[in-house]
Amino acid sequence: NFGKFRLERIQAVGEHFLTCGDYRQGIARIRCSNPDCGHDYFRPFSCKGFYLCPSCSQKRTLLFAEHINEEVLLRLPHRQFVFTFPKALRVFFRHDRKLFAEISKMIFSMISDFYRAVAGSEIDTGMVIAHQTFGDMLRWNPHFHAILLEGGFDEDGTFVYLPFSGLEKMTEYFRRSVVRFFTEKKLLTEQFARNLLSWKHSGFSIDNSVRILDEQSRENLAQYLARPPISLKKIHYEGFKGRVLFHTHYNEYFKENVHMFDACDFLAELTQHIPPKGVQLIRRYGLYSSRTKGAWESMPYVADRAPAGWKSQHKRQTATSELIDCGPHEDADLSDDSPDTRAYRKAWARLLSKVYEVDPMVCPKCGSEMKVIAVIQEPTEINRILRHLVKQGRPPPGFDPTLLN
């Protein structure tokens, strides 16, 4: 039911998740910079994981969305596209995750061909596309979410606005392209391919009902591209029964809005969405690819419409000295220019204040700036500090003192 289970990979991700917030794995001491205050506290390291850790997943999602909104998406009209597949083809994605990369490239080629045909000339456009394997209630439902520039630049550098109208022909072209792709890879027989093309309700669909015109919608949809498989708000664990209660909106497929999982079944459903090591979840094409984006400075017609973050970075080359390196993190890539490699240098504190509306680097007592004064990783020293805090009646939040026994 779950394809190649990749137990070693799942175990590695799970063990990495278990270190998140564990004071015994390492702590940072943070103290108020006001000498008259002296308030201080200790904070454990986070795992910076994406699949299983709700806290780190949320921070990574916000970081990616901020990066895409402030440094990637041109200030021009965009639309969100969603591409889905029939059940008959979904199983192939389960057993071969490399198919996602090939299909995403096909989608961009299809859009580029359409723009070229409509405009009657070469059009440079851009797209950010993410593959997601999960549907509601964690069921296996591979699909793509894309943020697409509505049009592009011609050879003279003039922006040509090319809105989409009816999607029937585009959906049919998408269906035939995907079926041909699977047939050429010998995943479908010629007969099954013909049957698939003859179905009245093919199972292929494209939706582009959401148009993106403002800052907030750009960031919200970028967050949606990078969302993790599950939200803590939707689940409740009943430990005495060993079951997980999953709450969601009413689902037409399941005909319910609450589903009860056996704990082991829940873990199996969740971990099937962990991709192989190093697999890219989000890709950027055209004007938004790393190579082309690196040449924006030589394309004034693009640079004029670049987001404020990109313009700011290219006006002051010393900006990198102000950025913070947050150290190693989980290995999977969100994109080829993801916050894992570039924007992780930004402070986690700013993201925490965005999530919880509290800035952990502002002293709660006097309002002065809090600073990290020490990073401690030596186990003996960590245990000594934790024992001292417990003895003083100041155990760290959520820390179980019995772990020191």
Tab-separated table of N, CA and C in Angstrom, residues 108-165:
chain	number	residue	atom	x	y	z
A	108	PHE	N	6.048	23.253	-17.486
A	108	PHE	CA	6.589	24.546	-17.894
A	108	PHE	C	6.752	24.628	-19.411
A	109	SER	N	7.166	23.550	-20.032
A	109	SER	CA	7.292	23.540	-21.496
A	109	SER	C	5.933	23.753	-22.157
A	110	MET	N	4.896	23.159	-21.579
A	110	MET	CA	3.542	23.318	-22.109
A	110	MET	C	3.099	24.778	-22.025
A	111	ILE	N	3.350	25.423	-20.885
A	111	ILE	CA	2.984	26.830	-20.719
A	111	ILE	C	3.773	27.707	-21.693
A	112	SER	N	5.065	27.444	-21.826
A	112	SER	CA	5.910	28.242	-22.710
A	112	SER	C	5.460	28.106	-24.160
A	113	ASP	N	5.103	26.886	-24.569
A	113	ASP	CA	4.619	26.668	-25.942
A	113	ASP	C	3.327	27.434	-26.184
A	114	PHE	N	2.457	27.446	-25.179
A	114	PHE	CA	1.192	28.162	-25.312
A	114	PHE	C	1.428	29.654	-25.470
A	115	TYR	N	2.276	30.218	-24.620
A	115	TYR	CA	2.571	31.647	-24.698
A	115	TYR	C	3.180	32.004	-26.054
A	116	ARG	N	4.086	31.162	-26.521
A	116	ARG	CA	4.744	31.425	-27.808
A	116	ARG	C	3.728	31.397	-28.943
A	117	ALA	N	2.799	30.444	-28.887
A	117	ALA	CA	1.803	30.324	-29.951
A	117	ALA	C	0.833	31.506	-29.947
A	118	VAL	N	0.429	31.959	-28.759
A	118	VAL	CA	-0.514	33.065	-28.656
A	118	VAL	C	0.138	34.385	-29.069
A	119	ALA	N	1.367	34.603	-28.608
A	119	ALA	CA	2.036	35.874	-28.889
A	119	ALA	C	2.651	35.923	-30.285
A	120	GLY	N	2.897	34.754	-30.872
A	120	GLY	CA	3.514	34.716	-32.192
A	120	GLY	C	5.000	35.020	-32.160
A	121	SER	N	5.614	34.957	-30.986
A	121	SER	CA	7.048	35.202	-30.850
A	121	SER	C	7.533	34.562	-29.564
A	122	GLU	N	8.860	34.558	-29.379
A	122	GLU	CA	9.425	34.003	-28.153
A	122	GLU	C	9.021	34.867	-26.956
A	123	ILE	N	8.592	34.200	-25.894
A	123	ILE	CA	8.180	34.886	-24.671
A	123	ILE	C	8.950	34.289	-23.500
A	124	ASP	N	9.623	35.153	-22.738
A	124	ASP	CA	10.306	34.710	-21.522
A	124	ASP	C	9.358	34.883	-20.335
A	125	THR	N	8.990	33.774	-19.734
A	125	THR	CA	8.079	33.809	-18.594
A	125	THR	C	8.739	33.136	-17.404
A	126	GLY	N	8.029	33.002	-16.307
A	126	GLY	CA	8.593	32.395	-15.107
A	126	GLY	C	7.556	31.609	-14.332
A	127	MET	N	8.021	30.581	-13.629
A	127	MET	CA	7.105	29.748	-12.854
A	127	MET	C	7.834	29.159	-11.651
A	128	VAL	N	7.127	29.121	-10.531
A	128	VAL	CA	7.566	28.403	-9.333
A	128	VAL	C	6.574	27.265	-9.138
A	129	ILE	N	7.060	26.020	-9.100
A	129	ILE	CA	6.147	24.881	-9.053
A	129	ILE	C	6.586	23.900	-7.974
A	130	ALA	N	5.618	23.384	-7.247
A	130	ALA	CA	5.881	22.437	-6.156
A	130	ALA	C	5.088	21.171	-6.375
A	131	HIS	N	5.711	20.035	-6.131
A	131	HIS	CA	4.931	18.797	-6.135
A	131	HIS	C	4.609	18.415	-4.689
A	132	GLN	N	3.386	18.008	-4.473
A	132	GLN	CA	2.935	17.548	-3.167
A	132	GLN	C	2.307	16.180	-3.343
A	133	THR	N	2.584	15.301	-2.398
A	133	THR	CA	2.091	13.929	-2.511
A	133	THR	C	0.856	13.673	-1.659
A	134	PHE	N	0.503	14.635	-0.809
A	134	PHE	CA	-0.554	14.386	0.171
A	134	PHE	C	-1.842	15.130	-0.180
A	135	GLY	N	-2.934	14.436	0.060
A	135	GLY	CA	-4.241	15.055	-0.016
A	135	GLY	C	-4.819	15.149	1.375
A	136	ASP	N	-6.124	15.382	1.469
A	136	ASP	CA	-6.753	15.481	2.779
A	136	ASP	C	-6.677	14.139	3.491
A	137	MET	N	-6.555	14.168	4.811
A	137	MET	CA	-6.454	12.976	5.647
A	137	MET	C	-5.276	12.100	5.257
A	138	LEU	N	-4.238	12.728	4.714
A	138	LEU	CA	-2.954	12.090	4.415
A	138	LEU	C	-3.015	11.062	3.291
A	139	ARG	N	-4.115	10.993	2.557
A	139	ARG	CA	-4.167	10.013	1.470
A	139	ARG	C	-3.171	10.381	0.378
A	140	TRP	N	-2.715	9.375	-0.341
A	140	TRP	CA	-1.740	9.567	-1.407
A	140	TRP	C	-2.428	10.228	-2.601
A	141	ASN	N	-2.068	11.459	-2.866
A	141	ASN	CA	-2.705	12.206	-3.949
A	141	ASN	C	-1.674	13.143	-4.586
A	142	PRO	N	-0.782	12.622	-5.432
A	142	PRO	CA	0.255	13.467	-6.041
A	142	PRO	C	-0.347	14.521	-6.962
A	143	HIS	N	0.117	15.763	-6.811
A	143	HIS	CA	-0.375	16.856	-7.637
A	143	HIS	C	0.657	17.974	-7.615
A	144	PHE	N	0.423	18.988	-8.417
A	144	PHE	CA	1.349	20.116	-8.505
A	144	PHE	C	0.613	21.416	-8.211
A	145	HIS	N	1.293	22.300	-7.457
A	145	HIS	CA	0.845	23.682	-7.276
A	145	HIS	C	1.880	24.578	-7.924
A	146	ALA	N	1.438	25.547	-8.698
A	146	ALA	CA	2.376	26.430	-9.388
A	146	ALA	C	1.927	27.884	-9.276
A	147	ILE	N	2.899	28.773	-9.168
A	147	ILE	CA	2.657	30.207	-9.291
A	147	ILE	C	3.257	30.627	-10.624
A	148	LEU	N	2.402	31.076	-11.529
A	148	LEU	CA	2.798	31.315	-12.915
A	148	LEU	C	2.621	32.776	-13.291
A	149	LEU	N	3.620	33.339	-13.927
A	149	LEU	CA	3.549	34.695	-14.449
A	149	LEU	C	2.566	34.725	-15.616
A	150	GLU	N	1.598	35.644	-15.548
A	150	GLU	CA	0.588	35.722	-16.608
A	150	GLU	C	1.139	36.508	-17.807
A	151	GLY	N	1.921	35.823	-18.595
A	151	GLY	CA	2.542	36.451	-19.753
A	151	GLY	C	4.048	36.401	-19.630
A	152	GLY	N	4.745	37.319	-20.299
A	152	GLY	CA	6.197	37.331	-20.253
A	152	GLY	C	6.743	38.458	-21.112
A	153	PHE	N	8.044	38.453	-21.289
A	153	PHE	CA	8.724	39.512	-22.038
A	153	PHE	C	9.082	39.022	-23.437
A	154	ASP	N	8.820	39.874	-24.432
A	154	ASP	CA	9.210	39.514	-25.790
A	154	ASP	C	10.666	39.893	-26.024
A	155	GLU	N	11.113	39.755	-27.267
A	155	GLU	CA	12.521	39.995	-27.578
A	155	GLU	C	12.929	41.449	-27.383
A	156	ASP	N	11.969	42.354	-27.395
A	156	ASP	CA	12.271	43.775	-27.187
A	156	ASP	C	12.228	44.181	-25.713
A	157	GLY	N	11.924	43.228	-24.838
A	157	GLY	CA	11.839	43.533	-23.423
A	157	GLY	C	10.511	44.109	-23.004
A	158	THR	N	9.509	44.007	-23.875
A	158	THR	CA	8.154	44.495	-23.555
A	158	THR	C	7.359	43.385	-22.894
A	159	PHE	N	6.697	43.715	-21.783
A	159	PHE	CA	5.885	42.692	-21.126
A	159	PHE	C	4.584	42.496	-21.894
A	160	VAL	N	4.294	41.247	-22.228
A	160	VAL	CA	3.078	40.888	-22.951
A	160	VAL	C	2.162	40.151	-21.983
A	161	TYR	N	1.029	40.759	-21.681
A	161	TYR	CA	0.070	40.156	-20.754
A	161	TYR	C	-0.733	39.095	-21.501
A	162	LEU	N	-0.692	37.852	-21.015
A	162	LEU	CA	-1.357	36.737	-21.691
A	162	LEU	C	-2.224	35.978	-20.684
A	163	PRO	N	-3.433	36.455	-20.438
A	163	PRO	CA	-4.316	35.771	-19.482
A	163	PRO	C	-4.871	34.485	-20.067
A	164	PHE	N	-5.207	33.550	-19.184
A	164	PHE	CA	-5.822	32.293	-19.611
A	164	PHE	C	-7.338	32.435	-19.546
A	165	SER	N	-7.993	31.902	-20.552
A	165	SER	CA	-9.462	31.873	-20.524
A	165	SER	C	-9.899	30.447	-20.211
